[in-house]
PDB file of C-alpha atoms in Angstrom:
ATOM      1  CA  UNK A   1     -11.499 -16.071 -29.283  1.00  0.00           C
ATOM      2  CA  UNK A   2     -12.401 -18.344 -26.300  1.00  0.00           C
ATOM      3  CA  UNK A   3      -9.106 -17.273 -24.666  1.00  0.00           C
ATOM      4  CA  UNK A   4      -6.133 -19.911 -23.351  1.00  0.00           C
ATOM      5  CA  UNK A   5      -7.555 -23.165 -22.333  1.00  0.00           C
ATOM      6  CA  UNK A   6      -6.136 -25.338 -20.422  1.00  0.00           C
ATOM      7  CA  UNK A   7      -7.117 -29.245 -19.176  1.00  0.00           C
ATOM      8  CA  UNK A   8      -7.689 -30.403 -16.973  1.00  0.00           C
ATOM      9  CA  UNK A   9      -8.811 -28.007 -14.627  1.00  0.00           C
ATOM     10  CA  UNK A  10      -8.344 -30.456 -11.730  1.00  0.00           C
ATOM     11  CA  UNK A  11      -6.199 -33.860 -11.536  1.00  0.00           C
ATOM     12  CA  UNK A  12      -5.745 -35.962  -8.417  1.00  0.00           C
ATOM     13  CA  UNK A  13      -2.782 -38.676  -9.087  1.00  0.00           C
ATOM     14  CA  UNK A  14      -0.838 -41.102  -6.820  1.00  0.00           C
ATOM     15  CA  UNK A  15       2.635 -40.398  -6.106  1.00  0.00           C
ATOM     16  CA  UNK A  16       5.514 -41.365  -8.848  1.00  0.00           C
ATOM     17  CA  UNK A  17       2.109 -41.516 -11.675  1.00  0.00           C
ATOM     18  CA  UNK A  18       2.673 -39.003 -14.847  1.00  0.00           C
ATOM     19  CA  UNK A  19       0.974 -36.463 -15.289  1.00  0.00           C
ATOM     20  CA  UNK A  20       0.142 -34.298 -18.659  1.00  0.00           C
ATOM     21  CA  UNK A  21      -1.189 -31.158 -18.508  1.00  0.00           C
ATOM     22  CA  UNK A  22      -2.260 -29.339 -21.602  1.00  0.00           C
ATOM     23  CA  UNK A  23      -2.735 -25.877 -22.970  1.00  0.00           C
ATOM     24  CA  UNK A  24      -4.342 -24.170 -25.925  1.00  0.00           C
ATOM     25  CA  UNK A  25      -2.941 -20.666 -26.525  1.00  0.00           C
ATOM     26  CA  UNK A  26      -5.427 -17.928 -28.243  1.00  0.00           C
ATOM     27  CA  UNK A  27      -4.920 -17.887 -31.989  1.00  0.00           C
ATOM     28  CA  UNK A  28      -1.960 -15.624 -33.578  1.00  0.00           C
ATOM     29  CA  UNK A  29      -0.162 -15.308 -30.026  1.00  0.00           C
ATOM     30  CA  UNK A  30       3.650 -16.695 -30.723  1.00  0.00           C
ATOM     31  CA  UNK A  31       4.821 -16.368 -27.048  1.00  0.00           C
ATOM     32  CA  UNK A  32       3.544 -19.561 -24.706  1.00  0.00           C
ATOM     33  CA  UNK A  33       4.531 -19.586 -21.638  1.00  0.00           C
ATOM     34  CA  UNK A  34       3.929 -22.004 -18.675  1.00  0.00           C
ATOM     35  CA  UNK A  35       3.753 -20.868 -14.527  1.00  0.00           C
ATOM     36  CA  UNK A  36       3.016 -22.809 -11.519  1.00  0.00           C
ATOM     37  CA  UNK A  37       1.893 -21.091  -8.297  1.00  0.00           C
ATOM     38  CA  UNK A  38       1.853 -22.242  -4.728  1.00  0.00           C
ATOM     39  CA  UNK A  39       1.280 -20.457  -1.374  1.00  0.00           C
ATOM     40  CA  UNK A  40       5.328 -20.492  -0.506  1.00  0.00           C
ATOM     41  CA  UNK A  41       6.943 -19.679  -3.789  1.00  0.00           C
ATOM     42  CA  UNK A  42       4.247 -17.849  -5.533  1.00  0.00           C
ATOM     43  CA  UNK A  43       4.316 -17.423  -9.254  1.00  0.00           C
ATOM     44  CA  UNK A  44       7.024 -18.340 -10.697  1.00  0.00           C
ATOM     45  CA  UNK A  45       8.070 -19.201 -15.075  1.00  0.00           C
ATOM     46  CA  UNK A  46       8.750 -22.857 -15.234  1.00  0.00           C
ATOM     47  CA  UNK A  47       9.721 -21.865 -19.332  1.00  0.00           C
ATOM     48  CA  UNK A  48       8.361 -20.778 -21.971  1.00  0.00           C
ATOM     49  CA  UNK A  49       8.123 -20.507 -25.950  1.00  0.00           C
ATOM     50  CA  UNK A  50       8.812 -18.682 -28.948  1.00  0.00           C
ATOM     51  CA  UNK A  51       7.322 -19.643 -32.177  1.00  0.00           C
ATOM     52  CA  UNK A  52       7.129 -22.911 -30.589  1.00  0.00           C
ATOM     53  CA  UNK A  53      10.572 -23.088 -29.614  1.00  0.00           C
ATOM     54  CA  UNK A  54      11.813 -23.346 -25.870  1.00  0.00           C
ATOM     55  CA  UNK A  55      13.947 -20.015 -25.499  1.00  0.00           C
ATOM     56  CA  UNK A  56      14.278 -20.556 -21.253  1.00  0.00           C
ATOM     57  CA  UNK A  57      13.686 -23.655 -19.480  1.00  0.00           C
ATOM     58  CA  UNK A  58      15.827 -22.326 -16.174  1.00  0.00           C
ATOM     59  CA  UNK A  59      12.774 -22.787 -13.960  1.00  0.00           C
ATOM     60  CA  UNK A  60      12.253 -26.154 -14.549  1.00  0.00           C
ATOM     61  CA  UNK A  61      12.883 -27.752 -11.296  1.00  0.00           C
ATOM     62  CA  UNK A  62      14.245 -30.726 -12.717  1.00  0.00           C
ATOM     63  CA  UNK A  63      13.876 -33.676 -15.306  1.00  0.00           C
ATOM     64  CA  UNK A  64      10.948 -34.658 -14.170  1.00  0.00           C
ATOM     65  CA  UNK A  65       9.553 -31.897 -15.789  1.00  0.00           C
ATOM     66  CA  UNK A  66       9.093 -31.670 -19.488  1.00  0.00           C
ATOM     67  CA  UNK A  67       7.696 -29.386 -21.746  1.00  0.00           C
ATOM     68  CA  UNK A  68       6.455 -29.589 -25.590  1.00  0.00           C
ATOM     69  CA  UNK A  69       5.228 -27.310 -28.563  1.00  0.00           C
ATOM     70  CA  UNK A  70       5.000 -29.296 -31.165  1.00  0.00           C
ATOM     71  CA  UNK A  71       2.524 -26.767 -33.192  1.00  0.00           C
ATOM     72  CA  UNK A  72       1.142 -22.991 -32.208  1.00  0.00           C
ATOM     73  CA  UNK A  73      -1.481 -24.477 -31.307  1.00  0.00           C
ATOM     74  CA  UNK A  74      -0.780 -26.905 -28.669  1.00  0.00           C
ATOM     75  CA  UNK A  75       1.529 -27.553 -25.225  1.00  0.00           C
ATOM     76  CA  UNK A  76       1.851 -30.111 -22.965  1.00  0.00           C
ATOM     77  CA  UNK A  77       3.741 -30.370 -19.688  1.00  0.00           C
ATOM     78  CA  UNK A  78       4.817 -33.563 -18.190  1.00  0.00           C
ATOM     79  CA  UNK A  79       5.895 -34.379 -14.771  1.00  0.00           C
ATOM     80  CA  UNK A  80       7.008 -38.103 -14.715  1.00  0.00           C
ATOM     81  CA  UNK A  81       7.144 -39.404 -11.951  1.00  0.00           C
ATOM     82  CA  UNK A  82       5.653 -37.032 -10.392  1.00  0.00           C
ATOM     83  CA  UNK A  83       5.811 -36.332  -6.337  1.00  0.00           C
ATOM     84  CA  UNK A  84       3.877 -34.752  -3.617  1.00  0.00           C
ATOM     85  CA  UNK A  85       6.037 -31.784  -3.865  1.00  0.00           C
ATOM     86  CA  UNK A  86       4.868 -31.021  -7.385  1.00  0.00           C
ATOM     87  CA  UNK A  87       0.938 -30.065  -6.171  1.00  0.00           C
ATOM     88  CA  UNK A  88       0.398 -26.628  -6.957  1.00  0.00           C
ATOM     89  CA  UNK A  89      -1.705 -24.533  -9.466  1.00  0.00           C
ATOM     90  CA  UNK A  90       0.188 -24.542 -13.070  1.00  0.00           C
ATOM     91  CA  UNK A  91      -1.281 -21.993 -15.367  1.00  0.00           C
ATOM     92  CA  UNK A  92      -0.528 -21.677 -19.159  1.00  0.00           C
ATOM     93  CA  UNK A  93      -0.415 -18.187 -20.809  1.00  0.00           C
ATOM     94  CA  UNK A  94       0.560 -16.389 -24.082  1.00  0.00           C
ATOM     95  CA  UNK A  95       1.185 -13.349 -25.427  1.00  0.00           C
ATOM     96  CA  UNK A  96       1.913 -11.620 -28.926  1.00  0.00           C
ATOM     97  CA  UNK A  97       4.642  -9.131 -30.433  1.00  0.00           C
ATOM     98  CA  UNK A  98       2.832  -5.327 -30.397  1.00  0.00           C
ATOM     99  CA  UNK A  99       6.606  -4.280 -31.242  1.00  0.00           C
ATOM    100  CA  UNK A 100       6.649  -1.974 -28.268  1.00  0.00           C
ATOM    101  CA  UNK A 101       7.460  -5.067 -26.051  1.00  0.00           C
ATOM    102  CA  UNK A 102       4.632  -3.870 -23.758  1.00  0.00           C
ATOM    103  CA  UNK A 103       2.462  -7.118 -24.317  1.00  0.00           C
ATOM    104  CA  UNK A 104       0.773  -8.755 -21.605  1.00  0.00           C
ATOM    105  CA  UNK A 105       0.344 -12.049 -21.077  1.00  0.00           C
ATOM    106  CA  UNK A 106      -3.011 -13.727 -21.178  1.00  0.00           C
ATOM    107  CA  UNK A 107      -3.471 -16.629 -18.543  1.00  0.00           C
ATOM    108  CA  UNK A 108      -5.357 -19.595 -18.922  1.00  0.00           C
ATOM    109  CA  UNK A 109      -7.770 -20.844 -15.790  1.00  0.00           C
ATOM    110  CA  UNK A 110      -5.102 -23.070 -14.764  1.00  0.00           C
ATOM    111  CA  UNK A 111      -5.013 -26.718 -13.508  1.00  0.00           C
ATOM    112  CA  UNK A 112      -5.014 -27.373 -10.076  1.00  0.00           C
ATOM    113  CA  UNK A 113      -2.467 -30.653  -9.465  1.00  0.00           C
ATOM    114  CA  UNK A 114      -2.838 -32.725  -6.043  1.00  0.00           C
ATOM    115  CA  UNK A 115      -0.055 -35.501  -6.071  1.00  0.00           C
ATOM    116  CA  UNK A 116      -1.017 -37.827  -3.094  1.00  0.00           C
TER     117      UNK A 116
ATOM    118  CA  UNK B   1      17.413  -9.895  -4.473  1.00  0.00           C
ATOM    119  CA  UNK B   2      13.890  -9.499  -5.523  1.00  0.00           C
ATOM    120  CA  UNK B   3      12.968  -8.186  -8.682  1.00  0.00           C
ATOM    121  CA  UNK B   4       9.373  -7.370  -7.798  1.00  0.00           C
ATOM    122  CA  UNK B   5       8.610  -6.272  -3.888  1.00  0.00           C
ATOM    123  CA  UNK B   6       5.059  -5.610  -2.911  1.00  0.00           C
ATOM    124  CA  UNK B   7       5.407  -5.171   0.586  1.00  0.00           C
ATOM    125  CA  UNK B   8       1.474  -5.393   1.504  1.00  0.00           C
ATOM    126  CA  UNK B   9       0.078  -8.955   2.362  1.00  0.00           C
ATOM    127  CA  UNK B  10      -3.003  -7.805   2.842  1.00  0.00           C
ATOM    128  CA  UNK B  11      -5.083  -4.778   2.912  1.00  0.00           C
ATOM    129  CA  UNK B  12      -8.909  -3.246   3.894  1.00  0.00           C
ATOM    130  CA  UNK B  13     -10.780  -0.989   1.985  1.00  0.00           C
ATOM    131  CA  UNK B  14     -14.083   0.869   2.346  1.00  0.00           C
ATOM    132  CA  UNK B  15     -16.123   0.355  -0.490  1.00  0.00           C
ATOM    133  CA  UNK B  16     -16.674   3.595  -2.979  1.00  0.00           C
ATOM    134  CA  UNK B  17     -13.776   4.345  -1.210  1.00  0.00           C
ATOM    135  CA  UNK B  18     -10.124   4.572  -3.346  1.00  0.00           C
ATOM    136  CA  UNK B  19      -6.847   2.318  -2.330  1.00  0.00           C
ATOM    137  CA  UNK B  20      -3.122   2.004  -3.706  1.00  0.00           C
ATOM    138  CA  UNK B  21      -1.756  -0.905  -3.739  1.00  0.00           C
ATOM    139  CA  UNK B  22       2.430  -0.907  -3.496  1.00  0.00           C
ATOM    140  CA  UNK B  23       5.016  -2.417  -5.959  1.00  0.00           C
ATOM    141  CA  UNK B  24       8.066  -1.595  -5.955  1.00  0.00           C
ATOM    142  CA  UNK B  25      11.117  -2.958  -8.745  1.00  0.00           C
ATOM    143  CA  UNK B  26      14.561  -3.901  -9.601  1.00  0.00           C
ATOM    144  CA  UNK B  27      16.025  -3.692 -12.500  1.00  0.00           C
ATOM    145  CA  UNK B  28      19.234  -2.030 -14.331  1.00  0.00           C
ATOM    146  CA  UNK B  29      17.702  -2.540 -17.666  1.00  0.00           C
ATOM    147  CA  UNK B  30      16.465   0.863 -19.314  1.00  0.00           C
ATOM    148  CA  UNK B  31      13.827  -0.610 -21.155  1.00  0.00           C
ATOM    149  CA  UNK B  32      10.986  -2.746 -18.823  1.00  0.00           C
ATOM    150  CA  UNK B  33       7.524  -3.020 -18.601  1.00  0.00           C
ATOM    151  CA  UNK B  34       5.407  -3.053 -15.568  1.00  0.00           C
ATOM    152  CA  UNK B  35       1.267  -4.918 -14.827  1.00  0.00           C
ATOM    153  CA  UNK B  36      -0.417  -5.919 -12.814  1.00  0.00           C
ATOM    154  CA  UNK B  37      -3.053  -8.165 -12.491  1.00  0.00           C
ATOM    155  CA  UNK B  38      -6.072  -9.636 -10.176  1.00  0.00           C
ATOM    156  CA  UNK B  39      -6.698 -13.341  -8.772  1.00  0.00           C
ATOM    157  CA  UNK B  40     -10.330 -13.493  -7.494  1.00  0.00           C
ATOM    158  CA  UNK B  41     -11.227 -16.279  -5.411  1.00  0.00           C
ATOM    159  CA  UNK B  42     -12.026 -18.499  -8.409  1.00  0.00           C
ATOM    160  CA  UNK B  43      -8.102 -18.329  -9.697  1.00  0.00           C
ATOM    161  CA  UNK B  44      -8.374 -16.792 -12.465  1.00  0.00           C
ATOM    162  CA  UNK B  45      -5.540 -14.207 -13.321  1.00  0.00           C
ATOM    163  CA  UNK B  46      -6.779 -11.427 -15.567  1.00  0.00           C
ATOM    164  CA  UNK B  47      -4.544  -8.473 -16.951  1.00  0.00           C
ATOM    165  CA  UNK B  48      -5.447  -4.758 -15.286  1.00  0.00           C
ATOM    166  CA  UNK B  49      -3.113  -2.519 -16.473  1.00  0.00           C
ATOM    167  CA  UNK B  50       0.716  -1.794 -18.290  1.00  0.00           C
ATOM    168  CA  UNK B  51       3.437   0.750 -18.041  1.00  0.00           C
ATOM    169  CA  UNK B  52       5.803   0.870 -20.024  1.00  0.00           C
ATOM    170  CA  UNK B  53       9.473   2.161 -18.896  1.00  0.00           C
ATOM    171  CA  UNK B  54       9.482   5.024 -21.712  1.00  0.00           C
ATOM    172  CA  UNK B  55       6.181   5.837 -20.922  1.00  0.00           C
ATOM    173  CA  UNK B  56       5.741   9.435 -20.217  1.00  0.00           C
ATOM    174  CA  UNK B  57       2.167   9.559 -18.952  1.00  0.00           C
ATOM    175  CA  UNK B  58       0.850   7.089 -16.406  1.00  0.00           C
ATOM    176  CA  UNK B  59      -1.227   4.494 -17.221  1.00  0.00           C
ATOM    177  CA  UNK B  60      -4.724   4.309 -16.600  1.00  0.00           C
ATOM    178  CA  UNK B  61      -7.569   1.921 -17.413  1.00  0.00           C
ATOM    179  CA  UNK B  62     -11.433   2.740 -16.107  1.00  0.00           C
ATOM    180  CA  UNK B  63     -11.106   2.761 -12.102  1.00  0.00           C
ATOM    181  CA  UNK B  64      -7.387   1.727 -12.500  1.00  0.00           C
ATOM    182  CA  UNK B  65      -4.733   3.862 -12.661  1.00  0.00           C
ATOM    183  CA  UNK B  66      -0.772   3.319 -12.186  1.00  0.00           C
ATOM    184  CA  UNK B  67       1.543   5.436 -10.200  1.00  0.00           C
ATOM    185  CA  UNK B  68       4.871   5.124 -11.660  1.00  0.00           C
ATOM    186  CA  UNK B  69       7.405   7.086  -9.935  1.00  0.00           C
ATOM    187  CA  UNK B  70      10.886   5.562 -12.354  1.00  0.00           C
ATOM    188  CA  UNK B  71      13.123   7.419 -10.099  1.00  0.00           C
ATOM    189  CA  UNK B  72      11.957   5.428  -7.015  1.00  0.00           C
ATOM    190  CA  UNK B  73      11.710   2.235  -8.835  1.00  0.00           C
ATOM    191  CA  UNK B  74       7.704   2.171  -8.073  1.00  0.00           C
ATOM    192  CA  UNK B  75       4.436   1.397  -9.869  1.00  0.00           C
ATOM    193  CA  UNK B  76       1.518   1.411  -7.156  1.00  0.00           C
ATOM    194  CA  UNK B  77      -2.134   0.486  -8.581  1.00  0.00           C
ATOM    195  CA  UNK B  78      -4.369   2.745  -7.630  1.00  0.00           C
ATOM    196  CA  UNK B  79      -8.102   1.987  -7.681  1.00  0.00           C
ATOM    197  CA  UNK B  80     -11.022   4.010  -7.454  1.00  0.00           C
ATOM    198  CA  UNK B  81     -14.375   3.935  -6.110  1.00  0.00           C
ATOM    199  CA  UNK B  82     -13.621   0.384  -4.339  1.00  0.00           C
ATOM    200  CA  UNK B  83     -16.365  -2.314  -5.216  1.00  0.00           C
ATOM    201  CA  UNK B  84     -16.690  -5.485  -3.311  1.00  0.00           C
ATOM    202  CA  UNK B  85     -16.004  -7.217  -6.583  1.00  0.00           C
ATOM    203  CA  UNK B  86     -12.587  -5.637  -6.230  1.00  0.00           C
ATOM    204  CA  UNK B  87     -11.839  -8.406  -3.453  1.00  0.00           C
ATOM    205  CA  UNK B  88      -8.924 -10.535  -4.915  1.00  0.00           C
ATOM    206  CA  UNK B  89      -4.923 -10.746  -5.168  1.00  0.00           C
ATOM    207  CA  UNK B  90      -3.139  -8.110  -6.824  1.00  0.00           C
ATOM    208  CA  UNK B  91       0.253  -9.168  -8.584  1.00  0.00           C
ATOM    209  CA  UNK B  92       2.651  -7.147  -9.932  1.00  0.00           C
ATOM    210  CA  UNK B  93       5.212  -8.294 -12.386  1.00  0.00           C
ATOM    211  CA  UNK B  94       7.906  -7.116 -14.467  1.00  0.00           C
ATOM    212  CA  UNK B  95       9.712  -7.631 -18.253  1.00  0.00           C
ATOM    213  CA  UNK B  96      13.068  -6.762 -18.224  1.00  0.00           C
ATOM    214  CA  UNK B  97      14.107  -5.869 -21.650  1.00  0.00           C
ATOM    215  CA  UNK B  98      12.827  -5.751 -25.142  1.00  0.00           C
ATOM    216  CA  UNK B  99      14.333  -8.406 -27.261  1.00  0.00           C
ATOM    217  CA  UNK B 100      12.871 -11.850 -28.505  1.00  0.00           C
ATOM    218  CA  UNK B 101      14.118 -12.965 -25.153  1.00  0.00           C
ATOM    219  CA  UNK B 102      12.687 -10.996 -22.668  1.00  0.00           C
ATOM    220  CA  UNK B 103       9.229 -11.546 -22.689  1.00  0.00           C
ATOM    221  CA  UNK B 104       8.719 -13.582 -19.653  1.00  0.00           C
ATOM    222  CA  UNK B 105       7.421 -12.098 -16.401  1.00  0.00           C
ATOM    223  CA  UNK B 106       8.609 -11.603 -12.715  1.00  0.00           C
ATOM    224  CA  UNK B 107       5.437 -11.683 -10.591  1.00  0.00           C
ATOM    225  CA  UNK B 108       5.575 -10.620  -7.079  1.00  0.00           C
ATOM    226  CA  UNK B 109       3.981 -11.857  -4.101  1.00  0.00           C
ATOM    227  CA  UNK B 110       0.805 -10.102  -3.725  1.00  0.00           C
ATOM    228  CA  UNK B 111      -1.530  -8.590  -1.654  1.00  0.00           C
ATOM    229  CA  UNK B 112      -4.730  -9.101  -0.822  1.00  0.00           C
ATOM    230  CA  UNK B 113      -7.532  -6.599  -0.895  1.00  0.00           C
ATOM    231  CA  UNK B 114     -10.481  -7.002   1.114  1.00  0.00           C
ATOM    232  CA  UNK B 115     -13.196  -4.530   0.113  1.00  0.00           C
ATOM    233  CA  UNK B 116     -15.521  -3.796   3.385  1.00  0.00           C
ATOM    234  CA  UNK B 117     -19.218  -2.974   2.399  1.00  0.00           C
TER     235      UNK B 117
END
């Protein structure tokens, strides 16, 4: 398996453009999850899925940000409009059921966002 | 309060030489899982080790090892035998729980290792 992909890896927009991130989660994982990491908050769970649907959206920072599953396949986060606020790494990852709840999560490369 | 404290920013190693890194954890759930992982320069975040809460051995993985003391809420990485490819971040984060719900994870803030040849 080629692992979580994510694209783009980079993206440079103006100020108040959307933006549309994307994420391919490895094959047979049902947990997709989506992080964004910058030097003063660190990591933190924007939300993520189960079986394609959202179970915890709480870190979304606010409408601006949206979030789709539409197959097991597939993910997208939006930011529209989106502000200089918003530039940070967001990274994509997923993980599977073992039934011992000790699954990790597997991280894509991440795309690096620069709203200027 | 934090859920994941690792109180390091940054830290020096000799290579071949070993280092712990610290974590230490909140949680009143009796069922959590602990990892860690590594962010080289590149960005990357790639999976190093797990602990689980009923675990009754610690975990270890090649050079990597965990030191999970439950009663004082810590999980330190250890690694062995430094290698200056061993230069990233270290995160450590947390599940709480073990229902459909709970498998998102608390990451802390990290330290940086700097392996010295």
């Amino acid at each position: 398996d080629a692992g979580v992909i994510q694209s783009p890896r980079h993206e440079v927009t103006e100020m108040g453009q959307e933006v549309t991130l994307r994420c391919k989660p490895i094959s047979g994982h049902d947990y997709l999850f989506w992080y964004r990491q910058t030097m003063m908050r660190g990591l933190e769970l924007l939300i993520y899925f189960n079986n394609n649907v959202p179970i915890d959206d709480s870190g979304m920072p606010e409408d601006r940000f949206s979030a789709k599953m539409p197959n097991a396949s597939f993910s997208t986060l939006k930011i529209q409009p989106s502000e200089p606020r918003d530039s940070a790494v967001y990274f994509c990852a997923s993980s599977w059921d073992r039934g011992r709840g000790g699954t990790e999560a597997f991280f894509g490369q991440g795309t690096r966002l620069t709203v200027v | 309060a934090q859920k994941i404290t690792q109180t390091q920013p940054g830290m020096f190693v000799q290579e071949k030489e070993a280092v712990t890194l610290d974590c230490t954890y909140d949680t009143s759930d009796p069922s959590y899982g602990l990892f860690w992982y590594k962010q080289p320069s590149s960005g990357e975040m790639i999976f190093l080790i797990y602990q689980g809460s009923y675990d009754q051995q610690n975990a270890t993985e090649g050079r990597y090892s965990l030191n999970f003391q439950k009663a004082r809420k810590s999980a330190n990485l250890v690694i062995s035998a430094s290698q200056l490819g061993d230069s990233a971040m270290y995160f450590c984060a947390m599940r709480e729980g073990s229902g459909a719900g709970s498998y998102q994870l608390t990451f802390g803030k990290g330290t940086k290792l700097s392996v010295i040849p």
